[in-house]
CSV table of N, CA and C in Angstrom, one decimal:
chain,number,residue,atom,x,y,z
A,24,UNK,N,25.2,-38.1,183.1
A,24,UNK,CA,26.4,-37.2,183.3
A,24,UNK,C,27.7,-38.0,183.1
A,25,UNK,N,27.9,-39.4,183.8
A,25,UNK,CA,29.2,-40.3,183.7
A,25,UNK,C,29.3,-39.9,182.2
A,26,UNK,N,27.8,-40.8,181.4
A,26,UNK,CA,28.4,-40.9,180.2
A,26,UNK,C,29.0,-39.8,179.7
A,27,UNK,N,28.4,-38.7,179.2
A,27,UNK,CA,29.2,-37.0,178.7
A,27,UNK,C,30.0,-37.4,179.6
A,28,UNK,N,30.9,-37.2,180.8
A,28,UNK,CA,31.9,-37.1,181.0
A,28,UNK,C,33.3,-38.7,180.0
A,29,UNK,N,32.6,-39.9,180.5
A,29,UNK,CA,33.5,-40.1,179.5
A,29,UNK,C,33.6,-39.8,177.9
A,30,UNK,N,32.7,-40.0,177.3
A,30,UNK,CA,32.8,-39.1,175.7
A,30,UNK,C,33.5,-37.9,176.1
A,31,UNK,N,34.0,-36.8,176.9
A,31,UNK,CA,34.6,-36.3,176.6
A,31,UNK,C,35.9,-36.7,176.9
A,32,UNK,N,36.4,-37.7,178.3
A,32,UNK,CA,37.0,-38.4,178.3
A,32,UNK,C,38.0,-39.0,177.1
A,33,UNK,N,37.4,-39.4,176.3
A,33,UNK,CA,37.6,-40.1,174.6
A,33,UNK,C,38.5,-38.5,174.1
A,34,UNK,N,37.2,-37.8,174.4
A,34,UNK,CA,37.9,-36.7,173.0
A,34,UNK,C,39.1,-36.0,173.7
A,35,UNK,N,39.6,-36.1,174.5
A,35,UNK,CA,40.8,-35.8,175.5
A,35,UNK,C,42.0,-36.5,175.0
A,36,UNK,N,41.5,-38.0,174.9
A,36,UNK,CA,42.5,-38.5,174.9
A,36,UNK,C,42.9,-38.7,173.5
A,37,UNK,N,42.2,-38.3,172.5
A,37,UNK,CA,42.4,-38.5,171.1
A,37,UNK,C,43.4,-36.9,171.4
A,38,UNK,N,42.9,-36.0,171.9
A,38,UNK,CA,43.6,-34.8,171.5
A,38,UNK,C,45.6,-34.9,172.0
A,39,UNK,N,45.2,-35.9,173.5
A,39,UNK,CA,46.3,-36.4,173.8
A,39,UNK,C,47.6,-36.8,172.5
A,40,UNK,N,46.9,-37.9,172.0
A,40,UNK,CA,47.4,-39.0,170.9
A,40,UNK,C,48.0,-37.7,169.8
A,41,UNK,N,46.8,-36.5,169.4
A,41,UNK,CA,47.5,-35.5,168.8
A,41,UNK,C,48.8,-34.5,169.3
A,42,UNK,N,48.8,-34.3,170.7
A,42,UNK,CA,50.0,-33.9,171.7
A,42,UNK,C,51.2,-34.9,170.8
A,43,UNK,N,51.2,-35.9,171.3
A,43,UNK,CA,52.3,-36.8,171.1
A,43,UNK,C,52.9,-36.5,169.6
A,44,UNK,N,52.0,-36.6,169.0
A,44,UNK,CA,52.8,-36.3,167.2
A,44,UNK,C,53.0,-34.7,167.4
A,45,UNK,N,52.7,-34.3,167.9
A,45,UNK,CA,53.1,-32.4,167.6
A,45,UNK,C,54.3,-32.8,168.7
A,46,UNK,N,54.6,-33.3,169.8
A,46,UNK,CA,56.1,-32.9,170.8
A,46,UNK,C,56.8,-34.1,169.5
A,47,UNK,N,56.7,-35.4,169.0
A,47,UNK,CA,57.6,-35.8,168.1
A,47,UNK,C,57.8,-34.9,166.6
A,48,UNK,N,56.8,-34.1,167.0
A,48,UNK,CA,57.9,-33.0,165.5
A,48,UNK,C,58.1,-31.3,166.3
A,49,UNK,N,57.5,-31.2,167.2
A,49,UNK,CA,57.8,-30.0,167.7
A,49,UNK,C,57.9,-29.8,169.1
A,50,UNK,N,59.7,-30.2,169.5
A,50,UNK,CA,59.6,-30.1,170.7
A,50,UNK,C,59.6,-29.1,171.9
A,51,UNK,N,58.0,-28.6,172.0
A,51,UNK,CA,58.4,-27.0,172.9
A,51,UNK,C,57.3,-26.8,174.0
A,52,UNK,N,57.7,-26.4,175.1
A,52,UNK,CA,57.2,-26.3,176.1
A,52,UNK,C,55.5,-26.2,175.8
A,53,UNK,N,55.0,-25.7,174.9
A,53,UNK,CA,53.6,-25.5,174.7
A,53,UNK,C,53.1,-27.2,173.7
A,54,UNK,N,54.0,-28.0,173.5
A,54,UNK,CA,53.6,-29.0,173.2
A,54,UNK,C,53.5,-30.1,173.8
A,55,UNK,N,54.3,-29.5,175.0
A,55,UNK,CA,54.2,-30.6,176.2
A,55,UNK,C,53.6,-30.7,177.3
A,56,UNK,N,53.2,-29.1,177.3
A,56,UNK,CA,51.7,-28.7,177.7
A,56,UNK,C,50.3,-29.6,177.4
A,57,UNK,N,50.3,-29.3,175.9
A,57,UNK,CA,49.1,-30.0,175.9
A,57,UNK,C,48.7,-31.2,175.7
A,58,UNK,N,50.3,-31.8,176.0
A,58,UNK,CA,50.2,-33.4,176.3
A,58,UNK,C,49.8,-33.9,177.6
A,59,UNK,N,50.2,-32.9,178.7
A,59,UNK,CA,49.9,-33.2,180.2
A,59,UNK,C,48.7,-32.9,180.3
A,60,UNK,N,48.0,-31.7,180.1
A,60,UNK,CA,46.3,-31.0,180.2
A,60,UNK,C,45.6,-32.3,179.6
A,61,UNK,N,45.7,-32.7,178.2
A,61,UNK,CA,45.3,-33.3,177.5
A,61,UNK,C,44.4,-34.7,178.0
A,62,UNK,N,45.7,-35.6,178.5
A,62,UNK,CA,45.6,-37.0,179.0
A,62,UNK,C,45.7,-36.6,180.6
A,63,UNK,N,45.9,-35.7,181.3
A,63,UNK,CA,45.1,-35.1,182.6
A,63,UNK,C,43.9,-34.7,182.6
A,64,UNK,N,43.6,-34.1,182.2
A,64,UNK,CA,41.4,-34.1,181.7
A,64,UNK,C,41.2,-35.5,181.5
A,65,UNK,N,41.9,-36.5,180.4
A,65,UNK,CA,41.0,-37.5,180.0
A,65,UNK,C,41.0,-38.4,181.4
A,66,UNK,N,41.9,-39.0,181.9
A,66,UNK,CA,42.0,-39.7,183.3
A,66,UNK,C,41.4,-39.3,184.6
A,67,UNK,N,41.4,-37.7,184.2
A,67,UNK,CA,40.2,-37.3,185.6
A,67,UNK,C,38.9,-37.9,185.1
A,68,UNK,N,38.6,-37.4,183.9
A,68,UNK,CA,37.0,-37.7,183.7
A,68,UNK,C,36.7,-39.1,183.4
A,69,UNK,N,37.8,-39.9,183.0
A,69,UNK,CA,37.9,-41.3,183.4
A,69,UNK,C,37.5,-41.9,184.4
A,70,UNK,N,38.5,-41.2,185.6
A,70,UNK,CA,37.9,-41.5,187.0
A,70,UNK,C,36.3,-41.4,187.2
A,71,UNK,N,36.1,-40.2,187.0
A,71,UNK,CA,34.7,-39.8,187.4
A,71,UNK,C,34.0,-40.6,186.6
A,72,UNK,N,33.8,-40.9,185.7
A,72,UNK,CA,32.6,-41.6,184.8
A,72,UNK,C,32.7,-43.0,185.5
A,73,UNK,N,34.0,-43.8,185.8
A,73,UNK,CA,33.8,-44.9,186.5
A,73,UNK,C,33.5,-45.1,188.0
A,74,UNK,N,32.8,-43.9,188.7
A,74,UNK,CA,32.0,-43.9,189.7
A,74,UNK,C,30.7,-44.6,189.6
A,75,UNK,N,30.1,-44.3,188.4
A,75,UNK,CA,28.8,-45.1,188.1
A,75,UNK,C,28.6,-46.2,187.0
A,76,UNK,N,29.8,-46.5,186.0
A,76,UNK,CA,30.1,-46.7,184.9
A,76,UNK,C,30.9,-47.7,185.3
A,77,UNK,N,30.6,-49.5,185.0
A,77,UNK,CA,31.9,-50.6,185.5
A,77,UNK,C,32.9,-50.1,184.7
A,78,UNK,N,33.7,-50.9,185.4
A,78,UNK,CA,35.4,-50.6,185.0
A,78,UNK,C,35.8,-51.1,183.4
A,79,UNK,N,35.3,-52.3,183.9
A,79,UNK,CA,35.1,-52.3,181.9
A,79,UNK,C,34.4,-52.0,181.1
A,80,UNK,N,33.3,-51.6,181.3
A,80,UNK,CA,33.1,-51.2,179.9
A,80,UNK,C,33.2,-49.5,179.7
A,81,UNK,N,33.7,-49.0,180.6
A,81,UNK,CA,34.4,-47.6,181.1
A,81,UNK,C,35.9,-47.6,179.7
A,82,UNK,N,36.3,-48.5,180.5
A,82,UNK,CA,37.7,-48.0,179.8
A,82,UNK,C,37.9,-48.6,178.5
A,83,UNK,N,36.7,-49.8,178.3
A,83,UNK,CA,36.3,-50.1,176.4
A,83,UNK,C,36.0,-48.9,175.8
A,84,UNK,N,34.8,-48.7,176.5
A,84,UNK,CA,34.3,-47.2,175.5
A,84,UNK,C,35.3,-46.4,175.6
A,85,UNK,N,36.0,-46.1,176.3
A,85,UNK,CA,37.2,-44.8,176.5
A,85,UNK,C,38.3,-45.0,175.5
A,86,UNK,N,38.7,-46.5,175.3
A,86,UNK,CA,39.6,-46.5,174.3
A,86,UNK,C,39.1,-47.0,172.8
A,87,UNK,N,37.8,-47.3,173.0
A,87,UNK,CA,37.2,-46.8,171.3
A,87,UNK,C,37.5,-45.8,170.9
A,88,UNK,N,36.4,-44.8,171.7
A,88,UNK,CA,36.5,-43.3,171.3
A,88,UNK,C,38.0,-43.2,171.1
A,89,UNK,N,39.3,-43.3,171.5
A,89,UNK,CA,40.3,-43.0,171.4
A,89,UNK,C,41.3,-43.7,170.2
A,90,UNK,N,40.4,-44.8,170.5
A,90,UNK,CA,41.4,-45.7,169.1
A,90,UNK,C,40.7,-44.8,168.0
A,91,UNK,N,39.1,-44.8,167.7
A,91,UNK,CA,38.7,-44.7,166.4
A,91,UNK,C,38.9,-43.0,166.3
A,92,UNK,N,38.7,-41.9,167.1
A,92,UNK,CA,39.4,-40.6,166.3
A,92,UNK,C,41.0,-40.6,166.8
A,93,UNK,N,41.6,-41.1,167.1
A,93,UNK,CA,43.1,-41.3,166.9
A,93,UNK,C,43.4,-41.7,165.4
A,94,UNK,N,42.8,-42.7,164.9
A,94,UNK,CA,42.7,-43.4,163.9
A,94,UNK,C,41.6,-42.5,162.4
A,95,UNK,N,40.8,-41.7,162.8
A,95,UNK,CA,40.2,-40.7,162.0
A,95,UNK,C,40.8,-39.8,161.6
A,96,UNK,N,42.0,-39.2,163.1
A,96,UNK,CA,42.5,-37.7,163.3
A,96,UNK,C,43.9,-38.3,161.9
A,97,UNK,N,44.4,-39.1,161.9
A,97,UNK,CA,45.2,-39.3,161.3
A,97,UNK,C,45.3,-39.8,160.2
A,98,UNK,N,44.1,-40.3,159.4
A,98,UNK,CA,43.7,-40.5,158.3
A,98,UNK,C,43.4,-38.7,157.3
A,99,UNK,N,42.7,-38.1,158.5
A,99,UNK,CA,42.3,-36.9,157.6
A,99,UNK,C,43.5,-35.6,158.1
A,100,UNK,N,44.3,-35.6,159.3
A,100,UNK,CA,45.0,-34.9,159.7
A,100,UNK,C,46.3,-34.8,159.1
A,101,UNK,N,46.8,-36.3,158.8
A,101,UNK,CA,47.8,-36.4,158.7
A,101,UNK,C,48.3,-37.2,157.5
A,102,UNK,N,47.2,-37.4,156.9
A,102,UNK,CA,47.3,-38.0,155.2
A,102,UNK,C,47.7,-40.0,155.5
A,103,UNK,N,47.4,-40.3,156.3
A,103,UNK,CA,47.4,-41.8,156.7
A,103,UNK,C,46.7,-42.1,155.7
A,104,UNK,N,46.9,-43.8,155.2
A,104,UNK,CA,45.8,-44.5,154.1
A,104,UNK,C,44.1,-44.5,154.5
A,105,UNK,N,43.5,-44.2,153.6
A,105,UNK,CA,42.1,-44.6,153.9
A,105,UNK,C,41.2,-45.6,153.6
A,106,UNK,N,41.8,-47.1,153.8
A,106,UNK,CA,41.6,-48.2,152.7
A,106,UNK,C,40.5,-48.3,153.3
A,107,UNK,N,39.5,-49.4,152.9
A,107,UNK,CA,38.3,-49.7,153.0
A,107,UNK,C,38.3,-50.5,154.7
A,108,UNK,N,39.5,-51.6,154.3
A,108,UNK,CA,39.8,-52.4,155.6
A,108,UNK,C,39.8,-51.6,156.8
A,109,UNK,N,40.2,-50.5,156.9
A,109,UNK,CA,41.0,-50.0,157.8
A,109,UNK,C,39.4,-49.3,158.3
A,110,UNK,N,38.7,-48.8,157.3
A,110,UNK,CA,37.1,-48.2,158.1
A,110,UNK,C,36.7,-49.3,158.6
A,111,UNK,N,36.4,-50.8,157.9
A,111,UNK,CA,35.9,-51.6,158.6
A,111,UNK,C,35.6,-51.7,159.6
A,112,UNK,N,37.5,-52.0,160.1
A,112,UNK,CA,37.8,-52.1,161.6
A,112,UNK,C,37.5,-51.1,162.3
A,113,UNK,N,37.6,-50.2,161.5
A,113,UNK,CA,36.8,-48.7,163.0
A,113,UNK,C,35.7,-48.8,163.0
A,114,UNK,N,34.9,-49.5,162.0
A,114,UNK,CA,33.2,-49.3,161.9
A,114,UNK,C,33.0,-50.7,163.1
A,115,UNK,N,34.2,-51.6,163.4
A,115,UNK,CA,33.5,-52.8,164.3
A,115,UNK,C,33.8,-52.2,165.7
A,116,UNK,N,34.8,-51.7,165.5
A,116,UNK,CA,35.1,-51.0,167.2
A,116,UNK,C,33.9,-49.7,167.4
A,117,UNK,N,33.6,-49.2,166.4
A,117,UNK,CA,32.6,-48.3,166.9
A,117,UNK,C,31.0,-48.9,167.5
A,118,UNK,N,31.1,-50.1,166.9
A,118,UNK,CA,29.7,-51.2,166.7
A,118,UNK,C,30.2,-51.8,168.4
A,119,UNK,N,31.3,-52.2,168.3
A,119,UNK,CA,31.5,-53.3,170.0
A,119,UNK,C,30.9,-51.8,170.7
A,120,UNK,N,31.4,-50.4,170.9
A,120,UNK,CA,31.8,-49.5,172.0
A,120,UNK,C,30.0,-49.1,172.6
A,121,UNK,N,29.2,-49.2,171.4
A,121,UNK,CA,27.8,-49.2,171.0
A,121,UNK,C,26.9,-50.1,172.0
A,122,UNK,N,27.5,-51.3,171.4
A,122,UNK,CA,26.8,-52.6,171.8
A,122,UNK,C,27.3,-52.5,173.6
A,123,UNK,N,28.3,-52.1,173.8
A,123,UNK,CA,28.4,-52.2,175.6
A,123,UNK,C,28.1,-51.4,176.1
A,124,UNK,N,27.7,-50.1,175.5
A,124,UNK,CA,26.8,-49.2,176.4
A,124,UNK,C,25.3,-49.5,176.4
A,125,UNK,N,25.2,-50.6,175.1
A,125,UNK,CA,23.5,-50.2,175.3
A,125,UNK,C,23.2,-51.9,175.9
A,126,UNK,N,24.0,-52.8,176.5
A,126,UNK,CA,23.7,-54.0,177.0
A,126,UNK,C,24.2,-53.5,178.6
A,127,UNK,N,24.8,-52.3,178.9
A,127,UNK,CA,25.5,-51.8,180.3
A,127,UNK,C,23.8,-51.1,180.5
């Protein structure tokens, strides 16, 4: 259960990361809404997952998930480059976030 709570944790806070670019081009009470809900779900369920979940590899896997669809959402969302390099390095952070849940 930790775990599904932080994976969705991740997907909170990626949606967060998408808050932030919507209040930097649209500043309106419904965008700053779903910047507070957003990264308020992901830090609750943060909390909660690291009840059973160590602290680090809690908030590794929390900011994979967040770095790599932060980093997906804005490649395909937002017309960002899609160079080879740039998958690499999400393909190694998805490989580290992997490797510490299945050695946790």
């Amino acid at each position: 259960m930790e775990w599904i709570a932080l994976f969705i944790a991740g997907l909170c806070e990626v949606l967060g990361v998408f808050a932030i670019k919507r209040v930097t081009e649209h500043r309106s009470l419904l965008s700053y809404l779903l910047l507070v809900v957003a990264f308020g779900a992901s830090f609750s369920l943060l909390m909660f997952a690291m009840t059973r979940i160590s602290m680090g590899t809690a908030y590794a896997v929390w900011t994979g998930i967040g770095t790599v669809g932060s980093a997906v959402l804005g490649m395909f969302a937002f017309g960002e480059p899609k160079e080879w390099r740039r998958l690499l390095f999400i393909c190694l952070i998805l490989v580290s976030a992997v490797g510490l849940k299945w050695i946790s």
